Coordinates of C-alpha atoms in Angstrom, one line a residue:
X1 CA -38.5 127.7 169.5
X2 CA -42.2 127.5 169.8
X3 CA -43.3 123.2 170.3
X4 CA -45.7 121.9 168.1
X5 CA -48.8 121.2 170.5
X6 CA -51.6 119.7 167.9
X7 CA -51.8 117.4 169.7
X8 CA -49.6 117.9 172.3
X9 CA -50.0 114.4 173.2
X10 CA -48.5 113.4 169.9
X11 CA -45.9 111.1 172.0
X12 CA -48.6 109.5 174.3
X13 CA -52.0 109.6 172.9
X14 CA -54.3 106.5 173.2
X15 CA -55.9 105.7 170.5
X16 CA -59.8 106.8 172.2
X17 CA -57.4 110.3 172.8
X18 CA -56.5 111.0 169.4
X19 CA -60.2 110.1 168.1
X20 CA -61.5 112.9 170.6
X21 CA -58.9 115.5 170.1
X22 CA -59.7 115.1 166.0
X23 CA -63.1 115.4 166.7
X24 CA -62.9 118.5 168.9
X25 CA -60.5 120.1 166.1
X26 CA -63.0 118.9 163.2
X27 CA -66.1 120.7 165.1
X28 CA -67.0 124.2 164.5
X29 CA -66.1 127.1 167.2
X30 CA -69.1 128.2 169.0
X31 CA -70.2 131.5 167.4
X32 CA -68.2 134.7 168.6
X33 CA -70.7 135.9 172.1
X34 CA -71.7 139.2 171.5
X35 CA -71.2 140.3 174.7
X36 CA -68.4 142.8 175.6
X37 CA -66.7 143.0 178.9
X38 CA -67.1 146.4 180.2
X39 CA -63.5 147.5 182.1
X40 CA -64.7 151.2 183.0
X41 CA -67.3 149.3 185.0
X42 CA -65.1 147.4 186.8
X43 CA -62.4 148.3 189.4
X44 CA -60.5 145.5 189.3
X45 CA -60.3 142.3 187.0
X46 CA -58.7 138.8 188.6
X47 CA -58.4 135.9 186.3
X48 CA -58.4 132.5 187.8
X49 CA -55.4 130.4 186.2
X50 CA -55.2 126.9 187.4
X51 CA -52.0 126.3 185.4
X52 CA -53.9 125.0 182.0
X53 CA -54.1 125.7 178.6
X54 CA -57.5 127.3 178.6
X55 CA -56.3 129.7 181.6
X56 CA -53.3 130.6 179.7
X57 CA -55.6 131.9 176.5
X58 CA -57.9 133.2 178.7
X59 CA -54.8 135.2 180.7
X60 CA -53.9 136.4 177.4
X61 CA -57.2 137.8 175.8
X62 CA -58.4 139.6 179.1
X63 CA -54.7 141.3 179.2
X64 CA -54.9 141.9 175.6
X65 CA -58.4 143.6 175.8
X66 CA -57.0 145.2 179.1
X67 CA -53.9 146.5 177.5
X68 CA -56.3 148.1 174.3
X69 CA -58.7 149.6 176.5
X70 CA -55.9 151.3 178.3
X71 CA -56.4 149.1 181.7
X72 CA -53.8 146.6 181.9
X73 CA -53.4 148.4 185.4
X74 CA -57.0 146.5 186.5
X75 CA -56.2 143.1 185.7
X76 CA -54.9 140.2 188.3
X77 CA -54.0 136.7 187.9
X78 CA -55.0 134.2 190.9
X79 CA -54.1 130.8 191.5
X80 CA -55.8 128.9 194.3
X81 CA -53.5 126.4 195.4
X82 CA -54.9 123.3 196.3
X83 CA -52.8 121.8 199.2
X84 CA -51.2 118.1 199.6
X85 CA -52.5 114.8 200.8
X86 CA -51.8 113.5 204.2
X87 CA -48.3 111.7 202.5
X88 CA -47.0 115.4 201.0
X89 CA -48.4 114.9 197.4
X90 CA -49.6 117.6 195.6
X91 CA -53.2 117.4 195.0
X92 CA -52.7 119.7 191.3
X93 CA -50.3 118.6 189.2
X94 CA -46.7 119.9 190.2
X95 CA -45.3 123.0 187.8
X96 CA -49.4 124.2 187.5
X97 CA -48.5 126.9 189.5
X98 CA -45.0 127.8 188.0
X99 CA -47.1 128.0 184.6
X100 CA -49.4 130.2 186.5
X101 CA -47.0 132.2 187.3
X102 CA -45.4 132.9 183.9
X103 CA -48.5 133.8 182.0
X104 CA -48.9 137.0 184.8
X105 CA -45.2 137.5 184.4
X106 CA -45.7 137.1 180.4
X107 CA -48.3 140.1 180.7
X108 CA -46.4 142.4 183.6
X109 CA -49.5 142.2 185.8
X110 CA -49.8 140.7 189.5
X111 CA -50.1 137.1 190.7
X112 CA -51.0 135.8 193.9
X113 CA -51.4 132.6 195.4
X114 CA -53.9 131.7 197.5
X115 CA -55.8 128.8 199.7
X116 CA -58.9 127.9 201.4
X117 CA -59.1 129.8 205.1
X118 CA -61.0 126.8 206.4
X119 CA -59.4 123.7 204.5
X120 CA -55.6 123.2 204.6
X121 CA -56.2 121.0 201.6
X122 CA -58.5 119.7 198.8
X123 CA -57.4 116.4 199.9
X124 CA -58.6 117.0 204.0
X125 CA -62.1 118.8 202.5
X126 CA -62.6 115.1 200.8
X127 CA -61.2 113.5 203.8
X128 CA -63.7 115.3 205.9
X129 CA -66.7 115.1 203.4
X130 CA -66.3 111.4 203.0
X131 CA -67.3 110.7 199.7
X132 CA -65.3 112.2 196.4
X133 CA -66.8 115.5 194.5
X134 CA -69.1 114.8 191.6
X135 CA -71.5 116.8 189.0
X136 CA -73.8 117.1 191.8
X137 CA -71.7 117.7 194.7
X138 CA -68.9 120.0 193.3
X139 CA -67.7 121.2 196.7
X140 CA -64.3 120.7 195.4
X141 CA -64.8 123.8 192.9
X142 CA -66.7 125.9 195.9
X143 CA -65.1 125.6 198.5
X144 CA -61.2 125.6 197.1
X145 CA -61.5 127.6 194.3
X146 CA -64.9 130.1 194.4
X147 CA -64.7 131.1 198.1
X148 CA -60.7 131.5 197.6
X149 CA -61.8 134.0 194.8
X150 CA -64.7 135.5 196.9
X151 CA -62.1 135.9 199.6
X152 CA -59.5 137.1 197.6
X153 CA -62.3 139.7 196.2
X154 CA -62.3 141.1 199.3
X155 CA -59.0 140.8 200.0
X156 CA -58.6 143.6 197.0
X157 CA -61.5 145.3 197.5
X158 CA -60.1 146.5 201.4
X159 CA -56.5 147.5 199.7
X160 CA -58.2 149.5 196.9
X161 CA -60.0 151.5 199.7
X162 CA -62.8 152.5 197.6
X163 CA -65.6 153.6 200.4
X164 CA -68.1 151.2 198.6
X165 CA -68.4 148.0 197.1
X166 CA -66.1 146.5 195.6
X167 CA -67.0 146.1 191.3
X168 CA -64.8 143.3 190.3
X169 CA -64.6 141.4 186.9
X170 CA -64.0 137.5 187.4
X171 CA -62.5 135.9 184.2
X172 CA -62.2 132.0 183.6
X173 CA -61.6 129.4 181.0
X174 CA -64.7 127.9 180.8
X175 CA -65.4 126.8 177.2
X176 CA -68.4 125.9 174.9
X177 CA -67.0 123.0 173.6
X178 CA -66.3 120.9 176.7
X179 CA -69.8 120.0 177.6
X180 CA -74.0 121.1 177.3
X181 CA -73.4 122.7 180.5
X182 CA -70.9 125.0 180.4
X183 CA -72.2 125.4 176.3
X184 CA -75.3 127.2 178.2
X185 CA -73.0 129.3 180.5
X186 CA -73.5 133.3 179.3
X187 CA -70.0 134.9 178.3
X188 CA -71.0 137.9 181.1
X189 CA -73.4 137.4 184.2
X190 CA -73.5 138.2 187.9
X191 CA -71.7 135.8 190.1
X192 CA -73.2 134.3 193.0
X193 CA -70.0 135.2 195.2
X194 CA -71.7 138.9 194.9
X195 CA -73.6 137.7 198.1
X196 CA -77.1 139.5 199.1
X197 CA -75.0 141.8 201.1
X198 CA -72.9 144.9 200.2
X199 CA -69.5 143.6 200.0
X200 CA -69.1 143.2 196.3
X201 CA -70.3 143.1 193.2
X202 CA -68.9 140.5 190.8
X203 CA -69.3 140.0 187.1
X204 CA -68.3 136.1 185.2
X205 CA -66.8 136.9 182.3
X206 CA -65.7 133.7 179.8
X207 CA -63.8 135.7 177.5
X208 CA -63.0 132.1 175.6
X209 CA -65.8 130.3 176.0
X210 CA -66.4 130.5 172.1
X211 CA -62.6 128.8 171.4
X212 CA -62.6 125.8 170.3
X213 CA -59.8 123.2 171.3
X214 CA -57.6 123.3 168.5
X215 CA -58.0 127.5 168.5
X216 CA -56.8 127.7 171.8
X217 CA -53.9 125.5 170.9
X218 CA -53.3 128.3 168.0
X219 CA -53.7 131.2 170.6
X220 CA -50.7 129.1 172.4
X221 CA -48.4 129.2 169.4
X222 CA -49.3 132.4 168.1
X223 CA -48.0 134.2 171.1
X224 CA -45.9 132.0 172.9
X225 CA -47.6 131.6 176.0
X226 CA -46.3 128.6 178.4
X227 CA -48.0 125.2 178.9
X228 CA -47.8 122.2 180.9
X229 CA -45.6 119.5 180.1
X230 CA -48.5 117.1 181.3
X231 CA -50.1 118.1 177.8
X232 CA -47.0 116.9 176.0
X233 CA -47.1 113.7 178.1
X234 CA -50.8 112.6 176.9
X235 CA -52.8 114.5 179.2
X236 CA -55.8 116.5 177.1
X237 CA -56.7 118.4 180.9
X238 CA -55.1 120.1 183.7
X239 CA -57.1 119.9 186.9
X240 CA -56.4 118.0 189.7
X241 CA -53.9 114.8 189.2
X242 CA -56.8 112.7 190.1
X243 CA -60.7 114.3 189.5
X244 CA -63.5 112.2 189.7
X245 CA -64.9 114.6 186.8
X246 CA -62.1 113.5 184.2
X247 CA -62.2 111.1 181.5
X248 CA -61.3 107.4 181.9
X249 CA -58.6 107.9 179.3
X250 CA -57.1 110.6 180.9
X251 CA -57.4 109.2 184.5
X252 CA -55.4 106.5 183.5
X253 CA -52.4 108.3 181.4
X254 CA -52.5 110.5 184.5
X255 CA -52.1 107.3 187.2
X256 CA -49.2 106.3 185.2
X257 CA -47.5 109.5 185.4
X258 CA -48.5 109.7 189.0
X259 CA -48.5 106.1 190.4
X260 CA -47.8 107.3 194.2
X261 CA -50.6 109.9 194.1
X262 CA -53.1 106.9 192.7
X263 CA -52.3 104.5 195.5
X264 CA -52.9 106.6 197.8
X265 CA -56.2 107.9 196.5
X266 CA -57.0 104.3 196.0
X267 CA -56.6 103.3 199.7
X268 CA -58.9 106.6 200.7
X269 CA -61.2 104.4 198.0
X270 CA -61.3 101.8 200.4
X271 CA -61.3 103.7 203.3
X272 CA -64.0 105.6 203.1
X273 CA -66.4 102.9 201.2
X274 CA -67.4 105.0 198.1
X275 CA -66.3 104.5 194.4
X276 CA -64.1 107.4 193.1
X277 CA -65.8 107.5 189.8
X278 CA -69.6 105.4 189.5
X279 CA -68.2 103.6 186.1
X280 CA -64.6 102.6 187.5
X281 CA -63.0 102.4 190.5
X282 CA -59.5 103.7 191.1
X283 CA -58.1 100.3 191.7
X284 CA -59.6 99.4 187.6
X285 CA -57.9 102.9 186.7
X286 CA -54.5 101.4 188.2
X287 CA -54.2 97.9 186.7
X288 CA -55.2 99.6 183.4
X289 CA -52.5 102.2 183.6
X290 CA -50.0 99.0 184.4
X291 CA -51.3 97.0 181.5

């Protein structure tokens, strides 16, 4: 039996969560991009799945395209797997990857798992850098999750054997609705992980990026497709346990489902002199999620 997921929250919402998830349901989807993702074009077509709901759509309309154009065959699903923290915690939240897993297994197509060559974790490239990722220092997103896929680009690239470059499609679940900047993001364009050299050639696709929140919710229960049980629990996003990117709200329901991971993130806080987030520091996020 399919779980009713609007809102999946339903349990656990905060007040602020269910006033944002009924406006993001009230407001109108983006208009439908016009832009078509071309498979003959492409030799192979990976999909990044970090475990969430919008990878889990996302899985299922490049398969379904795939599957009507006759080139199911193409398409990959890739997880990057994001390491631990110096006490064994798992920087993602645990099960992303098991959900990964069953939307490539819910399609028949191949998964792989795979991490940063020069970081054994997200937590040590933080570690290392000093200060936590922000808008405008993302190095959490490039160095763990677009050179994984640039890596893994090549990685496929040298097993298909082609004798030239490597044309590869690179789908993710980017949507309009989440902020101005990923609004202005073009369904298809060339990636910079294409390089100025020869190796590859890559094409961003954002084959949802015109769902709203409440449609990929829909897409969910329409045909089945797994989810996290952190969305059930209150949580409106599925990134990292702890992102310096995510909203207050969230940040908190997430430290009290996660109160180890927090104090530890709390005492690198300390440690290394910089604010997790510039309005609220991670020791405000805890007392909050204990009050």
């Amino acid at each position: 039996m399919k779980k009713p997921l609007t809102p999946p929250c339903a349990a656990g919402c905060t007040a602020a969560q269910m006033e944002l998830f009924a406006a993001s349901a009230a407001a109108p989807a983006t208009p439908a991009q016009s832009a078509e993702f071309d498979f003959d074009a492409h030799d192979v077509v990976i999909v990044g799945d970090s475990g969430g709901k919008d990878s889990g759509v996302t899985v299922h309309e490049v398969c379904t395209q795939a599957d009507k154009a006759g080139q199911l065959h193409k398409v990959r699903i890739l997880h990057c797997d994001l390491g631990t923290t110096e006490r064994g915690h798992l920087v993602e939240w645990p099960g992303a990857l098991e959900v990964a897993r069953a939307h490539a297994k819910q399609y028949g197509v191949p998964f792989a798992v795979r991490r940063s060559r020069l970081w054994a974790s997200l937590w040590q490239r933080i570690r290392a850098h000093g200060n936590w990722p922000g808008h405008f220092a993302r190095y959490c997103t490039s160095d763990t999750k677009t050179a994984v896929g640039r890596d893994y680009v090549d990685e496929v690239g040298a097993e298909l054997r082609l004798g030239r470059p490597v044309r590869a499609g690179y789908a993710m679940g980017m949507r309009a609705e989440e902020s101005r900047a990923r609004a202005r993001k073009p369904v298809l364009e060339r990636h910079r992980m294409s390089g100025k050299g020869t190796l590859r050639v890559v094409t961003t696709w954002l084959p949802v990026h015109h769902l709203s929140t409440e449609q990929v919710w829909q897409a969910h229960r329409d045909n089945g497709i797994k989810h996290h049980e952190a969305y059930d629990q209150g949580m409106r996003r599925l990134s990292c346990r702890a992102c310096p990117l995510a909203h207050t709200d969230d940040l908190v329901r997430s430290a009290q489902l996660n109160p180890e991971l927090f104090e530890e993130y709390a005492q690198a806080e300390t440690d290394m002199g910089h604010q997790f987030k510039k309005s609220i520091s991670l020791r405000e996020i805890i007392e909050r999620a204990r009050s």
